[in-house]
Structures are given as structure tokens and as C-alpha cells.
CSV table of C-alpha atoms in Angstrom, one decimal:
chain,number,residue,atom,x,y,z
A,106,MET,CA,9.4,14.2,-17.3
A,107,PHE,CA,10.3,15.2,-13.8
A,108,ILE,CA,11.5,18.8,-13.5
A,109,LYS,CA,13.9,19.3,-10.5
A,110,ARG,CA,14.3,23.1,-10.7
A,111,LEU,CA,11.5,25.2,-9.1
A,112,PRO,CA,9.7,27.7,-11.4
A,113,ARG,CA,10.5,31.4,-10.6
A,114,PHE,CA,8.3,33.0,-8.0
A,115,GLU,CA,8.3,35.9,-5.7
A,116,TYR,CA,8.9,35.0,-2.0
A,117,HIS,CA,6.9,36.7,0.8
A,118,ALA,CA,7.6,36.3,4.6
A,119,PRO,CA,4.7,37.9,6.5
A,120,GLY,CA,5.0,38.6,10.1
A,121,SER,CA,1.4,38.2,11.1
A,122,VAL,CA,-1.8,36.6,9.9
A,123,PRO,CA,-3.3,40.0,8.9
A,124,GLU,CA,-0.2,40.6,6.8
A,125,ALA,CA,-0.6,37.2,5.1
A,126,LEU,CA,-4.2,37.9,4.5
A,127,GLU,CA,-3.3,41.2,2.9
A,128,LEU,CA,-0.9,39.5,0.6
A,129,LEU,CA,-3.6,36.8,-0.4
A,130,SER,CA,-5.9,39.7,-1.1
A,131,ARG,CA,-3.4,41.5,-3.3
A,132,TYR,CA,-2.2,38.5,-5.3
A,133,GLY,CA,-5.4,36.3,-5.4
A,134,GLY,CA,-5.0,33.1,-7.4
A,135,ALA,CA,-1.4,33.9,-8.3
A,136,ALA,CA,-0.4,33.1,-4.7
A,137,LYS,CA,0.1,30.0,-2.6
A,138,LEU,CA,0.6,29.4,1.0
A,139,LEU,CA,3.6,27.6,2.1
A,140,ALA,CA,3.4,25.5,5.3
A,141,GLY,CA,5.6,22.3,5.4
A,142,GLY,CA,6.0,22.3,1.7
A,143,THR,CA,6.0,18.5,1.3
A,144,ASP,CA,3.2,18.6,-1.3
A,145,LEU,CA,3.5,22.0,-2.6
A,146,VAL,CA,7.1,22.1,-3.5
A,147,LEU,CA,6.9,18.6,-5.3
A,148,ALA,CA,3.9,20.0,-7.3
A,149,MET,CA,5.8,23.0,-8.2
A,150,LYS,CA,8.7,21.0,-9.5
A,151,LYS,CA,6.4,19.0,-11.6
A,152,ARG,CA,4.7,22.2,-12.9
A,153,ASN,CA,1.5,21.0,-11.7
A,154,VAL,CA,1.1,24.4,-10.0
A,155,THR,CA,3.1,27.5,-10.8
A,156,PRO,CA,2.4,30.3,-8.4
A,157,ALA,CA,3.9,33.7,-9.1
A,158,HIS,CA,3.9,34.4,-5.3
A,159,LEU,CA,4.7,32.1,-2.4
A,160,ILE,CA,3.7,33.2,1.0
A,161,ASN,CA,5.6,31.5,3.8
A,162,LEU,CA,3.4,31.1,6.9
A,163,LYS,CA,6.3,29.7,9.0
A,164,THR,CA,7.5,33.3,9.5
A,165,ILE,CA,4.3,34.1,11.5
A,166,PRO,CA,4.6,33.5,15.3
A,167,GLY,CA,2.0,31.5,17.1
A,168,LEU,CA,0.9,29.1,14.4
A,169,SER,CA,2.7,26.2,15.8
A,170,GLY,CA,2.7,24.4,19.1
A,171,ILE,CA,0.5,22.2,21.2
A,172,GLU,CA,-1.3,23.8,24.1
A,173,ALA,CA,-3.5,21.9,26.4
A,174,ASP,CA,-6.0,23.3,29.0
A,175,GLY,CA,-8.8,22.0,31.2
A,176,GLU,CA,-11.2,21.7,28.3
A,177,GLY,CA,-9.1,20.4,25.4
A,178,VAL,CA,-6.0,21.0,23.3
A,179,THR,CA,-5.2,23.5,20.6
A,180,ILE,CA,-2.7,22.4,17.9
A,181,GLY,CA,-1.3,25.1,15.7
A,182,ALA,CA,-1.8,24.6,11.9
A,183,LEU,CA,2.0,24.7,11.4
A,184,THR,CA,2.7,22.0,14.1
A,185,THR,CA,4.6,19.3,12.4
A,186,ILE,CA,3.6,15.7,12.4
A,187,ALA,CA,6.8,14.8,14.3
A,188,GLU,CA,5.8,17.2,17.1
A,189,ILE,CA,2.5,15.6,17.4
A,190,GLU,CA,4.2,12.1,17.4
A,191,ARG,CA,6.5,13.3,20.2
A,192,SER,CA,3.8,14.9,22.3
A,193,SER,CA,2.9,13.1,25.6
A,194,VAL,CA,-0.5,14.9,25.7
A,195,ILE,CA,-1.4,13.7,22.3
A,196,ARG,CA,-0.2,10.1,23.2
A,197,GLU,CA,-1.9,9.8,26.4
A,198,THR,CA,-5.3,11.5,25.6
A,199,TYR,CA,-5.8,12.0,21.9
A,200,THR,CA,-4.7,8.4,21.0
A,201,ALA,CA,-6.2,8.1,17.5
A,202,LEU,CA,-4.3,11.2,16.3
A,203,TRP,CA,-1.1,9.8,17.8
A,204,ASP,CA,-1.7,6.6,15.8
A,205,ALA,CA,-1.9,8.7,12.7
A,206,ALA,CA,1.2,10.6,13.4
A,207,LEU,CA,3.2,7.3,13.8
A,208,VAL,CA,2.2,5.8,10.6
A,209,MET,CA,2.2,9.0,8.3
A,210,ALA,CA,4.9,8.8,5.7
A,211,SER,CA,8.7,8.6,6.8
A,212,PRO,CA,10.3,10.2,9.8
A,213,GLN,CA,12.0,12.6,7.4
A,214,VAL,CA,8.7,13.7,6.0
A,215,ARG,CA,7.1,14.0,9.3
A,216,THR,CA,9.7,16.5,10.5
A,217,LEU,CA,8.4,18.9,7.6
A,218,ALA,CA,4.8,18.0,7.1
A,219,THR,CA,2.3,20.1,9.1
A,220,ILE,CA,-1.2,19.0,10.4
A,221,GLY,CA,-2.6,22.1,8.7
A,222,GLY,CA,-1.1,21.2,5.3
A,223,ASN,CA,-2.2,17.6,5.6
A,224,LEU,CA,-5.8,18.7,6.1
A,225,VAL,CA,-6.0,21.5,3.5
A,226,SER,CA,-4.4,19.2,0.9
A,227,SER,CA,-7.8,17.5,1.1
A,228,VAL,CA,-6.5,14.3,-0.3
A,229,PRO,CA,-8.8,11.4,0.5
A,230,SER,CA,-5.9,9.4,2.1
A,231,ALA,CA,-4.9,12.3,4.5
A,232,ASP,CA,-3.9,10.4,7.7
A,233,THR,CA,-4.9,13.1,10.2
A,234,ALA,CA,-8.4,13.6,8.9
A,235,PRO,CA,-10.3,10.5,10.1
A,236,PRO,CA,-8.8,10.7,13.8
A,237,LEU,CA,-9.7,14.5,14.0
A,238,MET,CA,-13.2,13.7,12.8
A,239,VAL,CA,-13.9,11.0,15.4
A,240,LEU,CA,-12.4,13.4,18.1
A,241,SER,CA,-14.9,16.1,17.2
A,242,ALA,CA,-12.1,18.5,16.2
A,243,GLN,CA,-12.9,22.1,15.0
A,244,ALA,CA,-10.8,23.9,12.5
A,245,ARG,CA,-9.8,27.5,13.4
A,246,ILE,CA,-10.0,29.7,10.3
A,247,THR,CA,-9.1,33.4,9.8
A,248,GLY,CA,-10.3,35.3,6.8
A,249,PRO,CA,-11.2,38.9,5.8
A,250,ALA,CA,-14.4,38.9,8.0
A,251,GLY,CA,-12.3,37.6,11.1
A,252,GLU,CA,-12.1,34.3,12.9
A,253,ARG,CA,-14.4,31.4,12.8
A,254,THR,CA,-14.6,27.6,13.5
A,255,CYS,CA,-16.0,24.6,11.6
A,256,PRO,CA,-16.0,20.9,12.1
A,257,VAL,CA,-12.8,19.4,10.5
A,258,GLU,CA,-14.8,17.4,8.1
A,259,ASP,CA,-16.3,20.6,6.6
A,260,LEU,CA,-12.9,21.4,5.2
A,261,PHE,CA,-13.2,18.8,2.5
A,262,ALA,CA,-15.0,19.7,-0.7
A,263,GLY,CA,-13.7,16.9,-2.9
A,264,PRO,CA,-10.5,15.0,-3.9
A,265,SER,CA,-7.7,17.5,-3.4
A,266,SER,CA,-10.2,20.3,-3.1
A,267,CYS,CA,-10.4,22.3,0.1
A,268,ALA,CA,-13.5,24.1,1.1
A,269,LEU,CA,-11.7,27.1,2.5
A,270,ALA,CA,-12.0,30.3,0.5
A,271,ALA,CA,-9.0,31.5,-1.4
A,272,ASP,CA,-8.4,34.3,1.2
A,273,ASP,CA,-8.9,32.0,4.2
A,274,ILE,CA,-6.0,30.7,6.5
A,275,LEU,CA,-6.4,27.6,8.6
A,276,THR,CA,-4.6,28.7,11.8
A,277,GLY,CA,-5.2,25.9,14.2
A,278,ILE,CA,-7.2,22.8,15.4
A,279,ARG,CA,-9.1,22.5,18.6
A,280,ILE,CA,-10.0,19.1,20.2
A,281,PRO,CA,-12.2,18.8,23.2
A,282,ILE,CA,-11.0,16.4,25.9
A,283,PRO,CA,-12.4,13.0,25.1
A,284,LYS,CA,-14.4,10.9,27.6
A,285,GLY,CA,-13.4,7.7,25.5
A,286,ARG,CA,-10.5,6.5,23.6
A,287,GLY,CA,-9.7,6.2,19.9
A,288,VAL,CA,-7.6,4.2,17.4
A,289,TYR,CA,-6.5,4.8,13.8
A,290,LEU,CA,-5.5,1.9,11.7
A,291,LYS,CA,-4.2,2.1,8.1
A,292,SER,CA,-3.4,-0.5,5.5
A,293,MET,CA,-0.7,0.3,2.9
A,294,ARG,CA,1.6,-1.6,0.5
A,295,ARG,CA,4.9,-0.5,2.2
A,296,ALA,CA,5.8,0.2,6.0
A,297,ALA,CA,6.4,3.8,5.1
A,298,LEU,CA,6.1,6.4,2.5
A,299,ASP,CA,3.1,4.9,0.9
A,300,LEU,CA,-0.5,6.4,1.0
A,301,ALA,CA,-3.3,4.5,2.8
A,302,LEU,CA,-5.0,1.9,0.8
A,303,ALA,CA,-7.7,2.4,3.4
A,304,GLY,CA,-7.7,4.1,6.8
A,305,VAL,CA,-10.2,3.7,9.7
A,306,ALA,CA,-10.5,5.7,12.9
A,307,ALA,CA,-12.8,4.6,15.7
A,308,TYR,CA,-13.7,6.2,18.9
A,309,LEU,CA,-15.7,4.8,21.8
A,310,ALA,CA,-17.0,6.0,25.1
A,311,CYS,CA,-18.8,3.5,27.5
A,312,ASP,CA,-20.6,3.8,30.8
A,313,GLY,CA,-20.0,1.7,33.9
A,314,GLY,CA,-21.9,-1.2,32.5
A,315,LYS,CA,-19.7,-1.2,29.3
A,316,VAL,CA,-22.5,0.0,27.2
A,317,CYS,CA,-21.2,2.2,24.3
A,318,THR,CA,-22.6,5.7,24.9
A,319,ASP,CA,-20.6,7.4,22.2
A,320,VAL,CA,-19.3,5.8,18.9
A,321,LYS,CA,-17.6,7.5,16.0
A,322,ILE,CA,-16.1,5.8,12.9
A,323,ALA,CA,-14.4,7.7,10.1
A,324,LEU,CA,-12.9,6.3,6.9
A,325,GLY,CA,-10.1,7.6,4.8
A,326,ALA,CA,-8.9,6.8,1.3
A,327,VAL,CA,-12.3,5.1,0.3
A,328,ALA,CA,-14.3,7.9,-0.9
A,329,PRO,CA,-13.8,11.3,-2.6
A,330,THR,CA,-13.3,12.7,0.9
A,331,PRO,CA,-12.7,11.3,4.3
A,332,ILE,CA,-16.3,10.3,5.6
A,333,ARG,CA,-18.1,9.2,8.7
A,334,ALA,CA,-19.6,5.7,8.8
A,335,ALA,CA,-22.8,6.8,10.7
A,336,ALA,CA,-24.6,3.5,9.8
A,337,ALA,CA,-21.8,1.5,11.3
A,338,GLU,CA,-21.7,3.7,14.4
A,339,LYS,CA,-25.5,2.9,15.0
A,340,VAL,CA,-24.7,-0.8,15.0
A,341,VAL,CA,-22.6,-0.3,18.1
A,342,LEU,CA,-24.2,2.6,19.8
A,343,GLY,CA,-26.2,1.8,23.0
A,344,LYS,CA,-24.8,-1.8,23.2
A,345,VAL,CA,-22.0,-3.7,24.8
A,346,LEU,CA,-19.3,-4.1,22.2
A,347,THR,CA,-18.4,-7.7,21.4
A,348,GLU,CA,-16.3,-9.3,18.7
A,349,GLU,CA,-19.5,-10.2,16.8
A,350,LEU,CA,-20.9,-6.7,17.0
A,351,SER,CA,-17.6,-5.2,15.9
A,352,ALA,CA,-17.6,-7.6,12.9
A,353,GLU,CA,-21.2,-6.5,12.1
A,354,ALA,CA,-20.1,-2.9,12.2
A,355,GLY,CA,-17.3,-3.7,9.8
A,356,LYS,CA,-19.6,-5.1,7.3
A,357,VAL,CA,-21.7,-2.1,7.4
A,358,SER,CA,-18.8,0.2,7.0
A,359,ALA,CA,-17.7,-1.6,3.9
A,360,THR,CA,-21.1,-0.8,2.4
A,361,VAL,CA,-20.7,3.0,3.2
A,362,CYS,CA,-17.3,3.5,1.5
A,363,ARG,CA,-17.0,4.3,-2.1
A,364,PRO,CA,-13.5,3.6,-3.2
A,365,ILE,CA,-11.9,3.6,-6.6
A,366,THR,CA,-9.9,1.0,-8.4
A,367,ASP,CA,-6.4,2.2,-9.3
A,368,VAL,CA,-2.9,0.7,-9.7
A,369,ARG,CA,-2.5,0.4,-6.0
A,370,ALA,CA,-5.8,-1.5,-5.2
A,371,THR,CA,-9.1,-2.6,-6.5
A,372,GLN,CA,-12.5,-1.2,-5.3
A,373,GLU,CA,-13.4,-4.7,-3.9
A,374,TYR,CA,-10.2,-5.1,-2.0
A,375,ARG,CA,-10.4,-1.6,-0.4
A,376,CYS,CA,-13.9,-2.5,0.8
A,377,SER,CA,-12.6,-5.7,2.4
A,378,LEU,CA,-10.0,-3.8,4.1
A,379,VAL,CA,-12.5,-1.3,5.6
A,380,GLU,CA,-14.5,-4.3,7.0
A,381,VAL,CA,-11.4,-5.8,8.7
A,382,LEU,CA,-9.9,-2.4,9.9
A,383,THR,CA,-13.2,-1.3,11.3
A,384,LYS,CA,-13.6,-4.4,13.4
A,385,ARG,CA,-10.0,-4.1,14.7
A,386,ALA,CA,-10.1,-0.5,15.3
A,387,LEU,CA,-13.4,-0.8,17.5
A,388,LEU,CA,-11.9,-3.7,19.5
A,389,GLN,CA,-8.6,-1.9,20.0
A,390,ALA,CA,-10.5,1.3,21.2
A,391,LEU,CA,-12.4,-0.8,23.7
A,392,ASN,CA,-9.1,-2.2,24.8
A,393,ARG,CA,-7.6,1.1,25.3
A,394,LEU,CA,-10.6,2.2,27.2
A,395,ASN,CA,-10.4,-0.7,29.6
A,396,GLN,CA,-6.6,-0.2,30.0
A,397,GLY,CA,-6.8,3.5,30.3
A,398,GLY,CA,-4.4,4.5,27.5
A,399,VAL,CA,-2.2,3.5,24.6
A,400,GLN,CA,-1.5,-0.2,24.5
């Protein structure tokens, strides 16, 4: 039975990250952090989670926005997917992440959903995870011991299980300026609202002779967590990318993934999607690299 009314909880509106950390320390497992709320509010209505305390991170200044500098870009954890979609900086330079913003959920959801929430939800199909992984993004985390960073892929402990400690807060994402170009492709049953059956992000950098000097491939929705396809990357690295080589990398990617069979798709079908999407993503990344941007 679907329950529309939210369970009772005490609402907190901290004005700073230290204040939010103090609230987390005080209430422990009885508290939940609220960012965009697209997943949490639904889970609360269904009584999947019933926090006694809700800590709204939106009341903290400085946790949203996209700031570029000479070395990269910093994206606040509360930056919405719609803001990423509209950003010329993301569209022109961090192309794989822009792709993900375009195909994630519906326009209405994108105005609420945040990049931080999408990551800490740790669902295998999180659209922003594979692009951030191939872009070598670092998560910025604040906890009782201070600030630290870690690779984005280290945030994922398992399906819907985030590796952050209960008293940690994800405050932002840092992405270095890429030398190459990336692509994110996703297969789903419907044009919007649906989760990925499979998602593939690919990143390429090449030298003047078109030899691939850096290759990264990440897969979503086909393992307990988003994963890198390191074996497929090795197929392409140090070589000139051709259609045949990209097809070979696709076959290797399909052997790396560990999808499940559920009501949405079989394991075999998801593996076949990974093979096709990997090939397409590599070729489209090369095309973007040759053209100098999103095409």
C-alpha cells in the first residue's frame, strides 16, 4: 500500500556545515540529510525509512553552484541536475556529465534532484556516477575530523549503500580539466523517468597521431555498484581507435559487467547492451575529440 502522508519528524535547518555535523552527532541514526529529496521523500512516504529528525542541507550557503578555474571545476553537492544541464562550462568541457544530465529522469525531477543526492543514494543505475568516474572526479567530504577527498568511485559500498560514515557530509565534487572528451550513453525502456537498463561512459584522449593516450570506461546499472571496465580500456589504450577496435572493447566490457535479471531486463540482455553502448560511446567520444566539443 502506498502511503501519501509523511511520517512525523523534527525538522532542522542548519546554517553551516559544522552545525549540520553537530546535529548528525547528536541524533545519530535517527537523522537523515535532506538534499533534493526526490528519493528520500518517496522512501519516507512508503515507510521504507522513518527518520525522527530531518536535516535540510539546502539552508547551508555555499553547497550549490558550478565554479570553474584554471585547473578544473567545482560542483557543489546541492547543485541540481537541471543546473548542470544548463551550464555552458559542463556542456563545453565535461561533456560526459552533460550527457548524463540530459537523460536523467524528467525535467521536473532534474529541477529538484542534486548531484550529491544522486551519488550518495549509491543506486547502481545512478546516471552521474559513470561520467564522473571517467572524468577522474574527486568527492569532497566533511566530517568530524575535517575535510578530505576521495575518488568518486570510492563512495559506493554496495547497492544503495554509501561508503560515507554516518557523520560525513558530501559537500562537493572536483573535476580536473580533461585533455580529451567523454560520452555517456544509456539504454532505458522509456524516453524519460525510467532507470537505466545499462549505462556506459567513455573518455578518450589522443596524441597528434590519433593514438589513444588515455582511455576510461565506466559502467552503470550492470553490477552492484558503478564499475570501471579496466580490461576494455586496455584494448584501446596505445592504439588508434577504429570501429573494429571499439567493437572488441565492447565485447570485453560485456564480460566485465555483473548484471541481474529482474522485471525490467534479463542479465543476458543487459550484457548485450553494454557491448553495443561501449562501442558507440568510444566512437562518439573520438568524434567529439576530433570536432572539439559536443556534436
